mmCIF file of C-alpha atoms in Angstrom:
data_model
loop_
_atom_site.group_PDB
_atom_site.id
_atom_site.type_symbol
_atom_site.label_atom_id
_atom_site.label_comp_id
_atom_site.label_asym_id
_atom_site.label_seq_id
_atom_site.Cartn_x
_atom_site.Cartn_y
_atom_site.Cartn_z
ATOM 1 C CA UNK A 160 13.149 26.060 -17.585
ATOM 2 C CA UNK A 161 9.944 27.201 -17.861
ATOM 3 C CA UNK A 162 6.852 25.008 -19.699
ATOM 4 C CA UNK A 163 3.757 26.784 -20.852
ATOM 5 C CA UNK A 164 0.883 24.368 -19.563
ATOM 6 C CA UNK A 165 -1.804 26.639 -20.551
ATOM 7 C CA UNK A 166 -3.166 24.874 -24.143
ATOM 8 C CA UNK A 167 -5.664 22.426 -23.777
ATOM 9 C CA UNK A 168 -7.759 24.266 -20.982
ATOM 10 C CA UNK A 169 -10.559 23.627 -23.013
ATOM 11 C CA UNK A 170 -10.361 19.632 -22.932
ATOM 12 C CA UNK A 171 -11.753 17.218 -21.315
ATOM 13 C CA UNK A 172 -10.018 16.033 -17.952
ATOM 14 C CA UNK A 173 -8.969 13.015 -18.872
ATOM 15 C CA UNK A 174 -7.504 14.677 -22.186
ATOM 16 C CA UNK A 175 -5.302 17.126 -20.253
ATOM 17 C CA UNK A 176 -1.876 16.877 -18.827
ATOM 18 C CA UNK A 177 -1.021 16.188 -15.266
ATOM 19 C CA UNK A 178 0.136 19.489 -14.883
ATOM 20 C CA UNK A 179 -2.875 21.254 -15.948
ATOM 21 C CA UNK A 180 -4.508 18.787 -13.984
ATOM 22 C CA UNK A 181 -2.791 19.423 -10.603
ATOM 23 C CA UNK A 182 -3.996 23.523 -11.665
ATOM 24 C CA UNK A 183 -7.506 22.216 -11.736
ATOM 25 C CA UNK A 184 -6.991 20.347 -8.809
ATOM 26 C CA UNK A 185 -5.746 23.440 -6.834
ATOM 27 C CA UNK A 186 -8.873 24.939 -8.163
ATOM 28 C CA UNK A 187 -11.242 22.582 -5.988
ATOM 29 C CA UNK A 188 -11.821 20.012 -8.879
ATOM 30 C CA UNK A 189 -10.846 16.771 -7.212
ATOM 31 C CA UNK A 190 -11.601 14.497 -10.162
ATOM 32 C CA UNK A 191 -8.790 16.244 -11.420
ATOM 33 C CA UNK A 192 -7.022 14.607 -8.373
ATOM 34 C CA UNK A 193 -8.403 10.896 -8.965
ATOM 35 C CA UNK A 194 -7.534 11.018 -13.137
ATOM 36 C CA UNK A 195 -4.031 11.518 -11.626
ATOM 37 C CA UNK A 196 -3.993 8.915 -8.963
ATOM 38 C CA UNK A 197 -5.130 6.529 -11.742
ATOM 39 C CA UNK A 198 -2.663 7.486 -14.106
ATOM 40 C CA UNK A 199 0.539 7.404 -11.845
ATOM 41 C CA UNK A 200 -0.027 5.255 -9.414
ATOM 42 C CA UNK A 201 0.687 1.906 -10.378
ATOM 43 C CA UNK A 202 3.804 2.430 -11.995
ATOM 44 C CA UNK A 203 5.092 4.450 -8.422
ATOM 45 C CA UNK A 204 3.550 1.286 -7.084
ATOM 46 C CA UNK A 205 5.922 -0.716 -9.467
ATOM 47 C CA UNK A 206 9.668 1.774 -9.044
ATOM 48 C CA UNK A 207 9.411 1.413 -5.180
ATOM 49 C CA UNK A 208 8.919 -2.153 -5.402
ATOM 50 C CA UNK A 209 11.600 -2.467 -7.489
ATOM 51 C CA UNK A 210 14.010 -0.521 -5.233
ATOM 52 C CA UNK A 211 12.841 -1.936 -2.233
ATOM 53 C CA UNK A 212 11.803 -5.696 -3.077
ATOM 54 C CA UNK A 213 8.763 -5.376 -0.323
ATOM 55 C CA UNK A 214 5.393 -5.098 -1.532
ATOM 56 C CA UNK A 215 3.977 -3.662 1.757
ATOM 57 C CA UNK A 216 6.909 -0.987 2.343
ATOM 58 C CA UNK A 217 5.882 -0.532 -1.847
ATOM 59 C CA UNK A 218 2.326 0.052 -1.391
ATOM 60 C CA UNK A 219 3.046 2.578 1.760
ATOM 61 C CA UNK A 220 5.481 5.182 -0.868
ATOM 62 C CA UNK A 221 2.754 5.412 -3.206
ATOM 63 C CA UNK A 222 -0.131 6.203 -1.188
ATOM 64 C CA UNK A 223 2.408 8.498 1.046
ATOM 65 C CA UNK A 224 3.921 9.771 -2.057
ATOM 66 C CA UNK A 225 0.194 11.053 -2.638
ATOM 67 C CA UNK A 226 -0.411 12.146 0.403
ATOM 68 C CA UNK A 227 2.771 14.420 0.215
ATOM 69 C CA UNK A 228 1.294 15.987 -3.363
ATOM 70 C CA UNK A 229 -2.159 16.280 -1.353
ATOM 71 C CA UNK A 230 -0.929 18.121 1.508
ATOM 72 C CA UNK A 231 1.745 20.114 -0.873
ATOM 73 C CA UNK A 232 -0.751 21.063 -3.602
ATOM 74 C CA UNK A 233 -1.269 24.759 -2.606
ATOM 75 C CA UNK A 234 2.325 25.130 -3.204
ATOM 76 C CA UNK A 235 2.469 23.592 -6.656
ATOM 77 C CA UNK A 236 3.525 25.887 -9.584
ATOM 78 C CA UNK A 237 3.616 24.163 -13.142
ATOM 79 C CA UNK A 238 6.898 24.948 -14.096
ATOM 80 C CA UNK A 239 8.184 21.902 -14.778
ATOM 81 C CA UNK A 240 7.141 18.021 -14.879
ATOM 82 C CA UNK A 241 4.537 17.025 -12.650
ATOM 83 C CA UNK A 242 6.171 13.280 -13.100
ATOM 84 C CA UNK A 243 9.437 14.464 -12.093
ATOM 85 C CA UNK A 244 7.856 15.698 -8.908
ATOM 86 C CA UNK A 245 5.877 12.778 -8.081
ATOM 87 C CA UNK A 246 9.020 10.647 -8.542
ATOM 88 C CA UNK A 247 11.154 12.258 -6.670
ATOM 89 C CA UNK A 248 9.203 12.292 -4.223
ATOM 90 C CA UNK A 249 8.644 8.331 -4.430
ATOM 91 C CA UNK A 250 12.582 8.024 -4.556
ATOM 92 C CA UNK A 251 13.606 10.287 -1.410
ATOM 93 C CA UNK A 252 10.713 8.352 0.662
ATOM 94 C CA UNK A 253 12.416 5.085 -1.149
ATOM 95 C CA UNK A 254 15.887 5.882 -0.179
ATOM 96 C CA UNK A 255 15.019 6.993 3.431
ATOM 97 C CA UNK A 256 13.275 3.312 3.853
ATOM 98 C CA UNK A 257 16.684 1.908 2.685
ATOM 99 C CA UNK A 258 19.188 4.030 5.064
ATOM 100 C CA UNK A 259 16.454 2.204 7.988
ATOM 101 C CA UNK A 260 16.993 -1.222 6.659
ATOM 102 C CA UNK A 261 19.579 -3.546 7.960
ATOM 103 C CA UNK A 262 23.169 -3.717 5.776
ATOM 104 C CA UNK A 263 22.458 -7.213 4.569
ATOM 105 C CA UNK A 264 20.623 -7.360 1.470
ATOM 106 C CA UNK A 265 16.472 -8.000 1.268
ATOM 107 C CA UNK A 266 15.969 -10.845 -1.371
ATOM 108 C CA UNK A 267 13.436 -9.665 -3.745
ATOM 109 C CA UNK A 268 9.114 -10.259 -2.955
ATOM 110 C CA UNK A 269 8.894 -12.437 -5.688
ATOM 111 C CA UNK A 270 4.984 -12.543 -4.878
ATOM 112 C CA UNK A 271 4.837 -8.940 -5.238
ATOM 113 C CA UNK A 272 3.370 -6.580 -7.727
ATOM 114 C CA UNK A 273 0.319 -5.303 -8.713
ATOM 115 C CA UNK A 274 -2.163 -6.993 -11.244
ATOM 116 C CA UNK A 275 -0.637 -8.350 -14.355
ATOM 117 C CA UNK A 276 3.011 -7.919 -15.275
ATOM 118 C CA UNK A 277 5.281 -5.730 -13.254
ATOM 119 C CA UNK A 278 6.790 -3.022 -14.537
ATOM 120 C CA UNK A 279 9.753 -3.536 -16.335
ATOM 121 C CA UNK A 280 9.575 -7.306 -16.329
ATOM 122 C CA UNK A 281 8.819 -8.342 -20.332
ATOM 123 C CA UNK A 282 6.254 -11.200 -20.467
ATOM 124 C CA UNK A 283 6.192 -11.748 -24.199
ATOM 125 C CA UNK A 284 1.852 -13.143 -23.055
ATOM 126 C CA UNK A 285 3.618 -16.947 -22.560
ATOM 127 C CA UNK A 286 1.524 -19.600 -23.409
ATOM 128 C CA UNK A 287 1.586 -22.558 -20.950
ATOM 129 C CA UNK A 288 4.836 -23.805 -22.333
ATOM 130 C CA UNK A 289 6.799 -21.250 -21.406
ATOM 131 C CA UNK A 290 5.142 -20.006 -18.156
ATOM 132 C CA UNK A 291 7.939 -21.909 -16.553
ATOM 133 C CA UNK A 292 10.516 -20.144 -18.278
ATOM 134 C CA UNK A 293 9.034 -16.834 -18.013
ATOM 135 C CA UNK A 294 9.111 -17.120 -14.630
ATOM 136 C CA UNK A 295 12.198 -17.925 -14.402
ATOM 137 C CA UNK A 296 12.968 -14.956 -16.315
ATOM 138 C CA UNK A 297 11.483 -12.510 -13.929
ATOM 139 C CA UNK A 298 13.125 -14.522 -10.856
ATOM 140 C CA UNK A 299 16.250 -13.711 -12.552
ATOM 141 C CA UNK A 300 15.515 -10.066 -13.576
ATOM 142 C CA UNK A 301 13.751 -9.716 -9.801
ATOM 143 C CA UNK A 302 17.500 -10.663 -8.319
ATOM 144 C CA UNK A 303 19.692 -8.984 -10.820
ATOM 145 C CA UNK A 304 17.807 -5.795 -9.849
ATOM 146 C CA UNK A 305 18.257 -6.084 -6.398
ATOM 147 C CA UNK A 306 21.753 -7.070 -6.413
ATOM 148 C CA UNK A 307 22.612 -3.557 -7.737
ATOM 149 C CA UNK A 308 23.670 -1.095 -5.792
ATOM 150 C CA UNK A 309 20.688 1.606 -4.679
ATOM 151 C CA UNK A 310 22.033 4.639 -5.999
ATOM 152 C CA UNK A 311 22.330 2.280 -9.437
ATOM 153 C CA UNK A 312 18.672 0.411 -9.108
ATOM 154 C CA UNK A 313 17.372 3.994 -9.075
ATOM 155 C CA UNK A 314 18.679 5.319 -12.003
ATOM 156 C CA UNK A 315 18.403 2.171 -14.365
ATOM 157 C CA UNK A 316 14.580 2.139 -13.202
ATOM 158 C CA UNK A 317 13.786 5.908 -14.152
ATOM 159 C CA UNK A 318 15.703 5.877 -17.404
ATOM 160 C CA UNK A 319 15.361 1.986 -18.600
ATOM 161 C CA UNK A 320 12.151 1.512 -17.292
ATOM 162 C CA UNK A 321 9.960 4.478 -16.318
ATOM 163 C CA UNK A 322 11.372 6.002 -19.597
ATOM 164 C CA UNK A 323 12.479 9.467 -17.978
ATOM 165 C CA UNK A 324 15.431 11.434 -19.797
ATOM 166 C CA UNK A 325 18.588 11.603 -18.289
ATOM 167 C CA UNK A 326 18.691 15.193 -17.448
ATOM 168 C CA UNK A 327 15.232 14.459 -15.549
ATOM 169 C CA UNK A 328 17.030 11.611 -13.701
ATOM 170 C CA UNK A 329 19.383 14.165 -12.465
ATOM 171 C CA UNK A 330 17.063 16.335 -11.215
ATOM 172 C CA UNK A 331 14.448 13.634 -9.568
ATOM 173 C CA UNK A 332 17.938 12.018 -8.140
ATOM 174 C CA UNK A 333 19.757 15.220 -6.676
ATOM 175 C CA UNK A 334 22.495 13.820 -8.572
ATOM 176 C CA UNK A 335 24.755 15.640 -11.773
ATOM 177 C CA UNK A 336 24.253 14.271 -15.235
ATOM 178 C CA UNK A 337 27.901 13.198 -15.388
ATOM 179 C CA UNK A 338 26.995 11.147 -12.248
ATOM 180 C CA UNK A 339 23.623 9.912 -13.885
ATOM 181 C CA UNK A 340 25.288 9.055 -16.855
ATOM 182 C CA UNK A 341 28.062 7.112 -15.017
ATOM 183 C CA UNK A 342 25.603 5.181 -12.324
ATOM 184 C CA UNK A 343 23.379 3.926 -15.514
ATOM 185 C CA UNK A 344 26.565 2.559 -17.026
ATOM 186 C CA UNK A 345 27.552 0.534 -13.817
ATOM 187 C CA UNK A 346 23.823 -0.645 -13.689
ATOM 188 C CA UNK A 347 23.531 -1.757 -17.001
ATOM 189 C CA UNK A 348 26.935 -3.584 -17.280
ATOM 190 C CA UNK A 349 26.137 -5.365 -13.390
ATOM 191 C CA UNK A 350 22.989 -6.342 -14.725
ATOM 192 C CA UNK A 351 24.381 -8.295 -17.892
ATOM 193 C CA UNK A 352 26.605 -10.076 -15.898
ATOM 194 C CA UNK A 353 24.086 -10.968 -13.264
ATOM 195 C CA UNK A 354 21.670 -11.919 -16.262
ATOM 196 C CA UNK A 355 25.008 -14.075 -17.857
ATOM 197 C CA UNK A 356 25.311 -16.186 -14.846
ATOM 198 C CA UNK A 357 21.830 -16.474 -15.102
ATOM 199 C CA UNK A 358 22.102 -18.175 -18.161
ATOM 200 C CA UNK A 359 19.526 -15.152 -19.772
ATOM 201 C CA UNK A 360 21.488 -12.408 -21.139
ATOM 202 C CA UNK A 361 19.965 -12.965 -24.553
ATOM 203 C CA UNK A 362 16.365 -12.031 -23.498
ATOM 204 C CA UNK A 363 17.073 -8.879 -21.728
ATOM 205 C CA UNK A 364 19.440 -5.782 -21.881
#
């Protein structure tokens, strides 16, 4: 499917899309290159440490992630999302950390994350009394997550948290909507029952 990226030429930088932006960027305008950084980065920061519970092995997709789009950018052709591209890049370099790792499980970096909340963990701004609870909360979400299966995490992430549609999931995973559709389905009904033994089912999912 082809997208027409050409209106808004005339903005501002920080008023255009990322795709027009990677155009400028191709162009020799490498603010284009840092408005794009500072939009995406954090929350690639946030869906590898989510799928791989390691804030250092986190920190290394993103800035290799944008490396990759560096090194590629000659190459790019705005045809489609510039998100989906940047994420699927993220997730291959995730998943190819995770065939390395040893079979038994990594428990969550619970000390992880980038400043304020991480992604996809609701903090409701607790006042004192509940900062216990809260963090209890996220120490529950933090191990339901990575008690799911990779393939699963992945998908529940992009469409639950990152917000992508499910026909993008497929294409960012490599994987058939049918597939998506099923894997989200799994996640979702792990993660309730994770969350139930938990004891916190009724602030999440």
């Amino acid at each position: 499917l082809h997208h027409d990226f050409s209106h808004g030429w005339r903005a501002p930088l920080v008023e255009r899309s990322d795709e027009q932006l990677m155009l400028a960027f191709q162009k020799g305008d490498t603010r284009a290159f840092e408005i794009l950084l500072t939009r995406h980065e954090k929350g690639v920061y946030g869906f590898a440490l989510r799928m791989l519970g390691d804030s250092m092995l986190a920190e290394e997709v993103a800035q290799e992630s944008f490396l990759r789009i560096l090194q590629s950018a000659s190459r790019y052709r705005a045809k489609a999302s510039f998100r989906n591209y940047l994420y699927r890049i993220a997730r291959n370099l995730c998943v190819d950390l995770l065939r390395k790792r040893p079979r038994e499980p990594r428990p969550p970096d619970l000390d992880a994350g980038s400043p304020g909340t991480p992604e996809g963990i609701p903090d409701g701004n607790p006042g004192p009394e509940n900062c216990v609870e809260s963090a209890q909360l996220q120490f529950a979400i933090r191990r339901a997550l990575a008690s799911l299966p990779a393939d699963q995490r992945e998908v529940f992430l992009l469409k639950e948290v990152k917000g992508v549609k499910l026909q993008d999931v497929a294409a960012i995973t490599g994987a058939n909507l049918n597939t998506v559709k099923s894997r989200l389905r799994y996640a979702l009904t792990r993660l309730r029952e994770h969350l139930a033994q938990e004891g916190v089912e009724k602030h999440f999912l």
